[in-house]
Amino acid sequence: MKPIRQVTSRAIPLIVNNIDTDLIIPSREMKSVSKTGLSDGLFAGWRYTEVGGRDPNPDFVLNGPTYTGAEILLTGDNMGCGSSREHAAWALAEYGIRVVIARSFNPIFRGNCIRNGILPIKADPEPLAACEGELTVDLEALLISCDGGGQWAFGLETEARDMLLEGLDPIDLTLKRAAEIAAFRETDRTARPWIYNLKAD
Amino acid sequence: MGQTAFEKIWNAHRVAELGDGTDLILVDRVLLHERTGGVALKSLADSGRQVNDPAQVFATMDHIVDTLPNRSDYTIMPTGRDFILATREASEAAGITLFDLHDPRQGIVHVISPELGIILPGATLVCPDSHTCSQGALGGLAWGIGSSEAEHVLATSTLRVNKPKTMRVTITGKLSPGVTAKDLALYIISEVGSAGAVGHLLEYAGEAVSDLEVEARLTLCNMATELGAFTAFIAPDEKVFSYLKGRDYAPKGAEWDLAVSQWKEIFSDDDAVFDRDITIAGEDVPPMVSWGVSPQQAAPIDGPVPQFEDVSSRDSREIYDRALSYMALEAGLPLSAVPIDAAFIGSCTNSRMSDLRRAAALLKGRKVAPHVKAICVPGSTAVKKRAEEEGLDKIFLEAGFEWRESGCSMCFFAGGESFGAEERVVTSTNRNFESRQGPKTRSHLASPETVAASAIFGHIADARLLAKESVQ
Ligand code: SF4
């Protein structure tokens, strides 16, 4: 995964409460056997004029030229509620979103963001949306600043911060303990041999 | 202080404490299916990682495969074949065991795992599927996980898990005649609410639970996810041991004896403390049927569609009104008079031998109402074969049911086969969400008995009436 240190970009204002995972990526857009190919379906219900279509809805914020290539998304309360589908985080990441700022998050969605290299920040989006120009999110300093002035501090658990800074996922972290796990299994094998004596045929 | 059975299993599997209430937990068995498993295996391989212990990983084809006769890799769901091929290729590349389309061990993942002795008492098992909680019925710790977690467990044989709280639901006394584990599950959900067990491991205990056979316990535990629970669990007992003995992947010989001696220690101590403890009287549980679009919106089958005042502690006016309008029902209408278009027996909730036998006993010598489309989908190829040996297929067919190949089938709509818009289905499945069984389909959750009786009458019907009535 791509590490995150500093992200500088326009912030896309989509300050709506209760954006559920089905709005982020409708189930009809999850047709493939892969984590990729989802970015076209991101916010499909709002982004296109017709269900299943690809004609851009000119009124939707993502479609204007102002936010082309923007990496920061501003949203409201309870971001990512609904089904626990991880496709929501995959679609955002593939589209190029690196930071999601919300008034509050659904915990499963938030965890999925961290796992997939997206920085979730709990903050009031309104003052950030008022920033004219670009925002800079500095993960090392835990600080958001507006290039026109204004700074806001934010918090994040140490492990999540380290993972995002180093571009690691939880599998990398756990694999650092591979020897410990192998030793645990060896001891367990004598106590519960039937758990291990399986033949895959 | 004593320990809960859950704590005993958890502690025996804890490799490390990671802080913030999160532990690194050893996972003994991983199950995959073609809808989410292929993606996990493929993505793992793409990231250059390997499956740590392929012998502990099993995959099946159940969610997307068709259940019509003479099925193949080509499915009614337009892109279904991609999932099947991807899972087959990825399973082979990873060296895991796959129960493929024409394998006699194929079936719905939560049906075949107990059937093959993959889930065992005291074992940890995960599957990227929310109804993995079913398997706690055998005294193992089995829970549903997300996609990234599936990759994590494949790569490391462990998971980082936030330790859940514990909640005991004790069902005292006996269930009344004609009341099944499915009715009990629906009753508990309607009492506790669909978010009533969020963040909790739910242990079912009490006389009415011990009295249940293993297959009925699977039905009860199956719907724990409909309470928001982390998972469900029932302490293993002699019924479980004799159920498992001799099954394909169950321990054999001296290992069996060693295993059973350990399994007998898996119970919650008398002085164990649960974070929450609730008691339900078995005698209070009636046959149930759902009337709305959430499993908590269920009521006694011989009563009316509830008034708003009856459910206002749980549903807002808006949610209640929306449920009734989606279901095209009115408050006060007797539930057992509601006409149906279809009847479905199947799914990981109710598609095992005992379910089919009980439904067949009601269908024998009777006919499905002419306007009702009735379908029976055995939960596994082994169940199907056994049922055919007992002649159940003929009973279903003669009554007017379709007799299918095993799989999830129309339990859920993934873009393939479905019931029609606004069709009303009485179904032995576990979710009645809007459009769960097809776009705009109206689902009423019930026991297989209720489904069979309703199919015969052509409206929602109380199977107890049928059981009393003699066959003409
Ligand atoms: S039968 Fe239904 S609930 Fe069970 S695993 Fe299949 S789709 Fe899920």
XYZ file of C-alpha atoms and ligand atoms in Angstrom:
681
model
C 0.000 0.000 0.000
C 1.043 3.570 -0.676
C 2.269 5.244 2.522
C 0.579 8.487 3.567
C 2.636 11.330 5.025
C 1.233 14.500 3.560
C -1.693 14.885 1.246
C -2.289 18.260 -0.385
C -5.397 18.631 -2.475
C -8.718 20.376 -2.928
C -11.299 18.865 -0.554
C -14.439 17.520 -2.193
C -17.427 18.771 -0.162
C -19.999 15.983 0.069
C -21.310 16.951 3.465
C -24.287 14.612 3.710
C -25.155 12.541 6.788
C -25.541 8.758 6.742
C -23.796 8.049 3.453
C -24.140 4.268 3.514
C -21.921 1.771 1.749
C -24.638 1.152 -0.817
C -24.487 4.838 -1.803
C -20.683 4.661 -1.953
C -20.830 1.600 -4.185
C -24.228 0.138 -5.158
C -24.355 -3.670 -5.145
C -25.201 -3.670 -8.852
C -21.740 -2.198 -9.442
C -19.966 -5.083 -7.670
C -19.975 -7.513 -10.541
C -16.404 -8.634 -10.737
C -14.329 -11.154 -8.836
C -11.818 -8.578 -7.786
C -11.093 -5.592 -5.620
C -10.466 -3.476 -8.664
C -12.685 -2.067 -11.397
C -14.872 -0.451 -8.756
C -13.974 3.214 -9.098
C -16.399 3.742 -11.979
C -19.177 2.622 -9.672
C -18.213 5.015 -6.872
C -21.293 7.041 -5.900
C -22.910 5.713 -9.090
C -26.416 6.587 -7.933
C -25.494 10.262 -7.664
C -22.788 10.467 -10.222
C -24.684 9.320 -13.298
C -28.004 10.432 -14.686
C -29.442 6.929 -14.973
C -29.288 3.702 -12.983
C -26.605 1.545 -14.546
C -25.723 4.337 -16.977
C -22.516 6.319 -17.365
C -23.774 9.760 -18.376
C -22.365 12.140 -15.778
C -24.845 14.085 -13.715
C -23.572 17.661 -14.096
C -24.949 18.631 -10.688
C -22.860 16.108 -8.760
C -19.800 17.561 -7.086
C -17.370 14.896 -8.319
C -18.193 15.676 -11.930
C -17.119 19.309 -11.998
C -13.612 20.284 -13.140
C -12.823 21.838 -9.741
C -12.320 18.502 -8.039
C -10.648 16.454 -10.753
C -7.899 14.441 -9.087
C -8.838 15.615 -5.585
C -7.721 13.219 -2.840
C -9.625 14.510 0.176
C -13.332 13.877 0.766
C -15.430 15.862 3.258
C -18.557 14.130 4.560
C -21.088 14.333 7.376
C -22.242 12.121 10.246
C -22.158 8.322 10.336
C -20.063 7.993 7.195
C -20.001 4.441 5.749
C -22.980 3.035 7.635
C -24.996 0.071 6.345
C -23.587 -3.159 4.950
C -20.018 -3.980 5.998
C -18.927 -4.499 2.382
C -15.287 -3.579 2.019
C -15.934 -2.644 -1.609
C -16.796 0.838 -0.350
C -13.224 1.409 0.816
C -11.794 -0.304 -2.269
C -13.835 1.919 -4.581
C -12.746 5.102 -2.781
C -9.080 4.025 -2.769
C -9.130 3.096 -6.433
C -10.766 6.388 -7.322
C -7.836 8.096 -5.615
C -9.292 9.241 -2.298
C -6.550 9.191 0.356
C -8.274 11.031 3.197
C -11.909 10.919 4.308
C -12.947 13.582 6.799
C -16.276 13.022 8.531
C -18.151 14.360 11.507
C -18.417 10.693 12.587
C -17.752 7.253 11.096
C -19.333 3.835 11.107
C -16.653 1.760 12.913
C -16.491 -1.078 10.356
C -16.127 1.325 7.460
C -13.474 3.250 9.369
C -11.496 0.036 9.970
C -11.802 -0.860 6.298
C -10.412 2.559 5.350
C -7.316 2.087 7.517
C -6.774 -1.424 6.160
C -6.879 -0.091 2.637
C -4.619 2.914 2.991
C -7.247 5.612 3.469
C -6.832 8.002 6.394
C -10.133 8.545 8.259
C -10.268 11.811 10.201
C -13.015 12.715 12.606
C -13.480 16.475 12.343
C -16.111 19.086 11.677
C -16.155 19.367 7.878
C -17.788 22.813 7.679
C -14.754 25.023 8.470
C -12.631 22.853 6.178
C -15.125 23.248 3.361
C -14.803 27.007 3.810
C -11.084 26.798 3.020
C -10.415 28.503 -0.272
C -7.719 26.629 -2.123
C -6.051 23.433 -1.018
C -5.949 21.561 2.266
C -2.834 19.845 3.524
C -3.260 16.840 5.765
C -0.056 16.031 7.641
C -0.234 12.597 9.234
C 3.079 12.893 11.075
C 2.061 16.173 12.708
C -1.630 15.131 12.962
C -2.557 18.495 11.530
C -4.823 19.794 8.797
C -4.036 23.202 7.343
C -5.667 25.411 4.766
C -3.309 27.185 2.413
C -5.382 30.309 2.859
C -4.940 30.107 6.637
C -6.352 27.977 9.456
C -5.098 24.855 11.223
C -6.909 21.966 12.850
C -5.421 19.122 14.910
C -6.817 15.586 14.716
C -6.283 12.271 16.498
C -5.556 8.692 15.393
C -4.554 5.486 17.229
C -0.819 4.838 17.170
C -1.027 1.518 15.356
C -3.284 2.898 12.622
C -1.003 5.907 12.222
C 2.098 3.732 11.930
C 0.421 1.466 9.413
C -0.660 4.364 7.215
C 2.709 6.135 7.516
C 4.619 3.029 6.518
C 2.071 1.822 3.985
C 1.659 -1.436 5.890
C -1.518 -3.428 6.225
C -2.464 -5.582 9.247
C -1.144 -8.678 7.460
C 2.331 -7.143 7.332
C 2.108 -6.338 11.016
C 1.038 -9.858 11.932
C 3.631 -11.456 9.672
C 6.264 -9.781 11.825
C 5.088 -12.252 14.463
C 5.299 -15.290 12.172
C 7.833 -17.078 14.387
C 5.700 -16.526 17.476
C 2.657 -17.918 15.679
C 4.581 -20.954 14.414
C 5.836 -21.709 17.919
C 2.320 -21.395 19.340
C 1.028 -23.827 16.720
C 3.808 -26.314 17.461
C 2.886 -26.444 21.140
C -0.798 -26.618 20.297
C -0.184 -29.490 17.890
C 0.827 -31.828 20.724
C -2.229 -30.838 22.770
C -4.745 -30.992 19.905
C -3.223 -33.107 17.120
C -6.589 -33.525 15.322
C -6.688 -29.838 14.544
C -3.564 -30.209 12.418
C -3.732 -33.777 11.078
C -5.888 -32.910 8.104
C -5.238 -34.119 4.643
C -6.355 -31.818 1.886
C -7.255 -34.082 -1.013
C -14.178 -16.557 39.501
C -15.298 -19.119 36.966
C -14.912 -18.809 33.235
C -17.411 -18.870 30.428
C -16.962 -21.570 27.798
C -16.151 -18.760 25.387
C -13.301 -17.498 27.589
C -11.867 -21.012 27.826
C -11.738 -21.339 24.046
C -10.566 -17.768 23.538
C -7.702 -18.049 26.023
C -6.541 -21.346 24.522
C -6.272 -19.600 21.141
C -4.699 -16.334 22.215
C -1.257 -16.015 20.631
C -0.664 -12.456 21.845
C -2.360 -9.430 23.348
C -2.193 -6.480 20.989
C -3.582 -3.810 23.287
C -6.879 -1.895 23.258
C -8.797 -5.125 23.946
C -7.552 -6.701 20.725
C -5.982 -10.162 20.738
C -4.166 -12.171 18.115
C -6.279 -15.322 17.919
C -5.231 -18.620 16.365
C -7.723 -19.851 13.773
C -8.093 -23.608 13.292
C -10.326 -23.751 10.217
C -11.101 -21.382 7.344
C -14.080 -21.829 5.047
C -14.551 -20.032 1.754
C -17.255 -19.877 -0.880
C -17.187 -18.740 -4.472
C -18.850 -15.372 -3.860
C -16.200 -13.975 -1.500
C -13.566 -16.711 -1.238
C -12.245 -16.511 -4.774
C -11.664 -12.769 -4.358
C -9.748 -13.312 -1.106
C -7.515 -16.042 -2.534
C -6.854 -14.081 -5.700
C -6.072 -10.886 -3.875
C -3.759 -12.767 -1.505
C -1.875 -14.249 -4.433
C -1.725 -10.840 -6.174
C -0.037 -9.384 -3.118
C 2.609 -12.103 -3.325
C 1.498 -13.907 -0.170
C 0.786 -17.569 0.450
C -1.792 -19.557 2.381
C -0.063 -20.463 5.643
C -1.682 -23.865 6.153
C -3.686 -24.996 3.103
C -4.824 -28.201 4.853
C -6.950 -26.100 7.212
C -8.762 -24.253 4.428
C -11.896 -25.544 2.665
C -13.913 -23.970 -0.122
C -17.292 -24.787 -1.605
C -19.537 -23.588 -4.428
C -22.888 -22.588 -2.993
C -23.817 -18.928 -3.402
C -23.789 -18.347 -7.123
C -24.108 -21.834 -8.636
C -27.525 -22.596 -10.088
C -29.714 -25.126 -8.329
C -31.718 -26.206 -11.377
C -31.028 -29.733 -12.661
C -28.052 -30.297 -15.005
C -26.259 -27.240 -13.778
C -22.848 -26.250 -15.045
C -20.337 -23.454 -14.645
C -22.668 -21.278 -16.729
C -25.065 -19.602 -14.343
C -28.258 -17.601 -14.563
C -26.357 -14.754 -12.902
C -24.606 -13.194 -15.916
C -21.094 -13.020 -14.415
C -21.493 -16.035 -12.126
C -19.140 -18.214 -14.148
C -16.271 -15.803 -13.472
C -16.676 -16.372 -9.731
C -16.804 -20.144 -10.148
C -13.746 -20.284 -12.395
C -11.780 -17.856 -10.236
C -12.508 -19.868 -7.099
C -11.584 -23.130 -8.794
C -8.301 -21.775 -10.158
C -7.359 -19.975 -6.956
C -8.176 -23.014 -4.795
C -6.016 -25.225 -6.949
C -3.145 -22.753 -6.959
C -3.311 -22.379 -3.186
C -3.581 -26.116 -2.576
C -6.737 -25.896 -0.468
C -9.586 -28.418 -0.476
C -12.436 -27.451 -2.801
C -15.844 -29.132 -2.804
C -16.577 -28.352 -6.433
C -19.846 -28.326 -8.326
C -20.136 -32.078 -8.819
C -18.409 -33.187 -5.632
C -20.655 -35.341 -3.396
C -19.554 -33.159 -0.457
C -20.688 -29.887 -2.114
C -23.321 -27.807 -0.352
C -24.071 -24.628 1.575
C -20.962 -23.850 3.561
C -22.691 -23.853 6.963
C -24.460 -27.114 6.176
C -21.452 -29.076 4.970
C -19.031 -27.942 7.660
C -20.870 -29.746 10.500
C -21.797 -32.573 8.133
C -18.124 -33.231 7.331
C -16.836 -32.620 10.851
C -14.875 -29.531 9.803
C -16.237 -27.464 12.688
C -15.400 -29.184 15.972
C -16.030 -28.338 19.619
C -13.419 -25.998 21.019
C -12.100 -25.142 17.560
C -11.960 -21.660 16.048
C -13.394 -21.333 12.552
C -14.003 -18.323 10.335
C -15.643 -17.733 6.980
C -16.286 -14.535 5.029
C -20.022 -14.985 5.499
C -22.284 -13.574 8.183
C -24.124 -16.832 8.921
C -20.965 -18.587 10.102
C -22.489 -18.128 13.570
C -24.637 -21.209 12.784
C -21.691 -23.456 13.472
C -21.346 -22.405 17.105
C -24.109 -24.981 17.599
C -21.387 -27.634 17.761
C -19.481 -25.956 20.557
C -16.813 -24.302 18.437
C -16.076 -20.619 18.132
C -17.163 -19.817 14.575
C -17.745 -16.328 13.279
C -18.161 -14.360 10.078
C -15.393 -12.069 8.861
C -14.775 -9.419 6.194
C -12.720 -9.665 3.013
C -9.447 -8.268 4.348
C -9.738 -10.448 7.425
C -10.105 -13.469 5.150
C -6.791 -12.615 3.525
C -5.258 -12.027 6.926
C -6.282 -15.418 8.264
C -5.214 -17.214 5.100
C -1.781 -15.634 5.263
C -1.173 -15.956 9.000
C -3.561 -18.584 10.488
C -4.575 -15.856 12.927
C -6.865 -12.857 13.227
C -6.665 -9.610 15.139
C -9.937 -9.624 17.024
C -11.498 -7.272 19.458
C -12.668 -9.527 22.280
C -16.482 -9.492 22.343
C -18.577 -9.163 25.468
C -20.666 -12.155 26.519
C -24.417 -12.570 26.712
C -26.263 -15.660 27.865
C -29.775 -16.406 26.685
C -31.313 -19.165 28.780
C -34.428 -20.873 27.454
C -36.059 -22.609 30.383
C -38.526 -25.506 30.294
C -39.871 -27.088 27.134
C -40.977 -25.783 23.773
C -44.647 -26.502 23.075
C -45.592 -29.148 20.504
C -45.395 -27.755 16.979
C -42.859 -25.088 17.974
C -39.454 -25.401 16.297
C -35.973 -23.938 16.653
C -36.848 -21.502 13.849
C -39.825 -20.192 15.808
C -37.573 -19.855 18.838
C -35.002 -17.902 16.798
C -37.676 -15.545 15.433
C -39.193 -15.146 18.883
C -35.837 -14.229 20.440
C -35.152 -11.672 17.697
C -38.599 -10.127 18.093
C -37.982 -9.872 21.865
C -34.349 -8.757 21.889
C -34.342 -6.710 18.673
C -32.141 -6.833 15.611
C -29.361 -4.899 17.344
C -29.971 -6.586 20.694
C -26.709 -8.518 20.854
C -24.296 -6.200 19.017
C -20.714 -6.771 20.145
C -21.621 -9.867 22.167
C -20.891 -13.526 21.926
C -24.232 -15.124 22.589
C -24.352 -18.398 24.506
C -27.631 -20.286 24.314
C -28.323 -22.377 27.387
C -31.149 -23.978 29.336
C -33.280 -27.090 29.136
C -35.087 -26.156 25.930
C -31.717 -25.712 24.203
C -30.241 -28.989 25.519
C -33.388 -30.708 24.292
C -32.756 -29.546 20.734
C -31.058 -31.969 18.363
C -27.843 -30.764 16.724
C -29.577 -29.779 13.471
C -32.141 -27.696 15.345
C -29.340 -26.019 17.313
C -27.772 -25.053 13.978
C -31.056 -23.373 13.036
C -31.160 -21.478 16.331
C -27.555 -20.276 16.113
C -27.927 -19.422 12.410
C -29.951 -16.316 13.175
C -27.629 -14.837 15.822
C -26.294 -12.462 13.180
C -29.859 -11.153 12.888
C -29.396 -9.984 16.502
C -26.147 -8.296 15.579
C -24.190 -10.798 17.695
C -20.462 -11.436 17.241
C -21.520 -15.060 17.058
C -23.552 -17.744 18.823
C -22.397 -20.710 20.864
C -23.875 -23.756 22.585
C -21.742 -25.836 24.944
C -21.017 -29.229 23.341
C -22.611 -32.334 24.848
C -23.105 -36.038 24.113
C -25.514 -35.197 21.277
C -22.746 -33.249 19.572
C -20.134 -35.935 20.145
C -22.309 -38.679 18.698
C -23.296 -36.408 15.800
C -19.633 -35.883 14.921
C -18.328 -39.394 15.427
C -17.119 -40.947 12.176
C -17.577 -37.801 10.057
C -14.977 -37.209 7.306
C -12.778 -34.671 9.069
C -13.587 -35.525 12.699
C -10.730 -37.059 14.706
C -10.432 -40.841 14.623
C -9.151 -43.583 16.965
C -7.031 -42.470 19.899
C -7.282 -38.844 18.759
C -11.058 -39.090 19.017
C -10.861 -40.192 22.651
C -8.374 -37.454 23.475
C -10.563 -34.899 21.732
C -13.747 -35.910 23.536
C -11.994 -35.773 26.903
C -11.008 -32.176 26.144
C -14.398 -31.252 24.686
C -16.104 -32.298 27.919
C -14.317 -29.419 29.651
C -15.930 -26.823 27.393
C -18.786 -25.418 29.441
C -19.433 -22.205 31.329
C -18.622 -22.614 35.009
C -21.494 -22.170 37.452
C -19.968 -18.988 38.809
C -18.997 -17.594 35.394
C -20.201 -14.051 34.877
C -21.757 -12.890 31.615
C -21.923 -9.235 30.684
C -25.613 -9.771 30.040
C -27.924 -12.565 31.071
C -31.496 -12.985 29.905
C -34.053 -15.734 30.372
C -36.920 -16.767 28.165
C -39.577 -19.320 29.115
C -39.752 -22.083 26.486
C -43.521 -22.384 27.030
C -44.032 -18.771 25.902
C -42.714 -19.370 22.397
C -45.395 -19.741 19.680
C -44.962 -20.608 16.005
C -43.830 -17.348 14.441
C -43.897 -15.667 11.063
C -42.367 -12.365 10.021
C -44.630 -9.599 8.748
C -42.101 -6.870 7.901
C -38.705 -6.320 6.327
C -36.486 -7.057 9.317
C -36.348 -10.387 11.170
C -37.362 -8.560 14.358
C -40.666 -7.734 12.675
C -42.147 -11.150 13.451
C -45.276 -12.176 15.350
C -47.232 -15.267 16.435
C -48.684 -16.960 13.374
C -52.178 -17.206 14.858
C -52.284 -13.489 15.592
C -52.692 -10.302 13.554
C -50.207 -7.994 11.883
C -49.242 -5.905 14.930
C -50.492 -2.373 15.483
C -47.848 0.340 15.615
C -48.362 0.651 19.397
C -47.303 -3.006 19.809
C -43.911 -2.446 18.230
C -43.296 1.234 18.930
C -40.611 0.413 21.492
C -38.471 -0.831 18.619
C -39.632 0.557 15.299
C -40.190 4.213 14.536
C -43.461 5.151 12.875
C -41.618 5.719 9.633
C -39.953 2.283 9.675
C -43.195 0.571 10.650
C -45.215 2.295 7.926
C -42.578 1.610 5.346
C -42.463 -2.091 6.281
C -46.239 -2.437 5.977
C -46.386 -0.595 2.702
C -43.498 -2.640 1.246
C -45.192 -5.847 2.405
C -48.641 -4.603 1.285
C -50.161 -5.479 4.656
C -52.448 -3.698 7.082
C -52.356 -3.635 10.854
C -54.846 -6.019 12.404
C -55.045 -8.363 9.406
C -54.854 -12.002 10.594
C -51.430 -13.244 9.486
C -52.705 -16.707 8.690
C -55.081 -15.323 6.083
C -52.465 -13.627 3.940
C -52.423 -15.211 0.446
C -49.035 -16.241 -0.942
C -47.497 -16.688 -4.382
C -44.530 -18.859 -3.509
C -43.056 -21.178 -0.895
C -39.363 -21.849 -0.369
C -37.718 -24.526 1.763
C -33.944 -24.216 1.849
C -30.961 -22.121 3.066
C -28.426 -22.653 5.837
C -31.224 -22.014 8.330
C -33.522 -24.899 7.420
C -32.407 -27.309 4.694
C -31.059 -30.292 6.615
C -32.484 -33.815 6.795
C -34.662 -33.136 9.818
C -36.138 -30.036 8.147
C -36.974 -31.914 4.962
C -38.408 -34.873 6.871
C -40.740 -32.669 8.906
C -41.929 -30.762 5.852
C -42.392 -33.986 3.879
C -44.480 -35.482 6.692
C -46.959 -32.642 6.209
C -46.845 -32.739 2.417
C -47.352 -36.460 2.091
C -50.613 -37.188 0.264
C -51.373 -33.480 -0.126
C -51.024 -30.966 -2.935
C -49.634 -27.480 -3.129
C -52.306 -24.893 -3.960
C -52.413 -24.474 -7.761
C -51.269 -20.843 -7.851
C -48.250 -21.382 -5.554
C -44.733 -21.813 -6.927
C -43.092 -24.158 -4.392
C -39.401 -24.986 -4.269
C -37.312 -27.249 -2.071
C -33.519 -26.867 -2.145
C -31.577 -29.366 -0.003
C -28.706 -27.770 1.890
C -26.065 -30.133 0.598
C -25.587 -32.772 -2.065
C -25.334 -35.316 0.765
C -28.691 -34.198 2.199
C -30.220 -34.422 -1.265
C -28.913 -37.939 -1.784
C -30.035 -39.120 1.625
C -33.478 -37.573 1.140
C -33.796 -39.369 -2.186
C -32.842 -42.654 -0.536
C -35.685 -42.076 1.898
C -38.085 -41.179 -0.912
C -38.611 -37.604 0.263
C -37.970 -36.224 -3.224
C -41.049 -38.081 -4.473
C -43.187 -36.654 -1.692
C -42.077 -33.120 -2.533
C -42.510 -33.657 -6.271
C -45.912 -35.310 -5.961
C -47.112 -32.485 -3.734
C -46.081 -30.015 -6.436
C -42.721 -28.786 -5.143
C -39.675 -28.395 -7.351
C -36.778 -30.556 -6.156
C -33.439 -28.821 -6.671
C -29.685 -29.327 -6.541
C -28.105 -28.003 -3.356
C -26.981 -24.401 -2.859
C -28.076 -21.048 -1.465
C -30.450 -20.671 -4.406
C -33.203 -18.133 -3.842
C -32.286 -17.425 -0.244
C -30.751 -14.280 -1.637
C -30.741 -12.435 -4.926
C -27.282 -11.881 -6.345
C -28.293 -11.071 -9.881
C -29.369 -14.577 -10.927
C -32.600 -16.445 -10.305
C -35.208 -14.786 -8.115
C -38.832 -14.564 -7.163
C -40.856 -11.949 -9.000
C -41.567 -8.335 -8.122
C -44.218 -8.036 -5.418
C -44.501 -11.797 -5.145
C -45.193 -12.972 -1.614
C -42.991 -15.838 -0.464
C -43.203 -17.897 2.698
C -39.632 -18.939 3.224
C -37.516 -21.012 5.604
C -34.583 -18.596 5.155
C -33.185 -16.040 7.592
C -33.506 -12.589 6.038
C -36.615 -10.763 4.898
C -34.889 -7.526 3.905
C -36.366 -5.577 1.019
C -35.521 -7.296 -2.270
C -33.531 -10.018 -0.500
C -35.122 -12.782 -2.577
C -35.620 -10.740 -5.722
C -36.372 -7.163 -6.698
C -39.410 -6.043 -4.650
C -40.115 -9.581 -3.419
C -42.055 -9.847 -0.141
C -40.603 -12.468 2.182
C -42.203 -14.023 5.256
C -39.724 -15.939 7.397
C -41.049 -19.125 8.976
C -40.269 -22.737 9.839
C -40.277 -25.453 7.141
C -43.526 -26.728 8.663
C -45.162 -23.353 8.189
C -43.824 -23.132 4.640
C -45.233 -26.566 3.801
C -48.636 -25.813 5.359
C -48.804 -22.415 3.649
C -47.942 -23.955 0.289
C -50.848 -26.378 0.666
C -53.410 -23.779 1.738
C -52.177 -21.036 -0.592
C -52.000 -18.582 2.290
C -49.890 -18.264 5.422
C -51.020 -21.197 7.534
C -50.415 -22.632 10.981
C -48.952 -26.118 10.488
C -50.448 -27.274 13.788
C -53.889 -27.343 12.139
C -52.581 -29.554 9.372
C -50.815 -31.915 11.726
C -54.135 -32.505 13.537
C -56.216 -32.910 10.417
C -56.175 -36.414 8.902
C -54.910 -36.991 5.397
C -57.728 -37.575 2.940
S -28.198 -19.993 2.421
Fe -28.594 -17.805 2.394
S -27.987 -17.029 4.382
Fe -27.111 -19.082 4.144
S -25.052 -18.769 3.375
Fe -26.373 -19.030 1.594
S -27.047 -16.955 1.010
Fe -26.195 -16.844 3.085
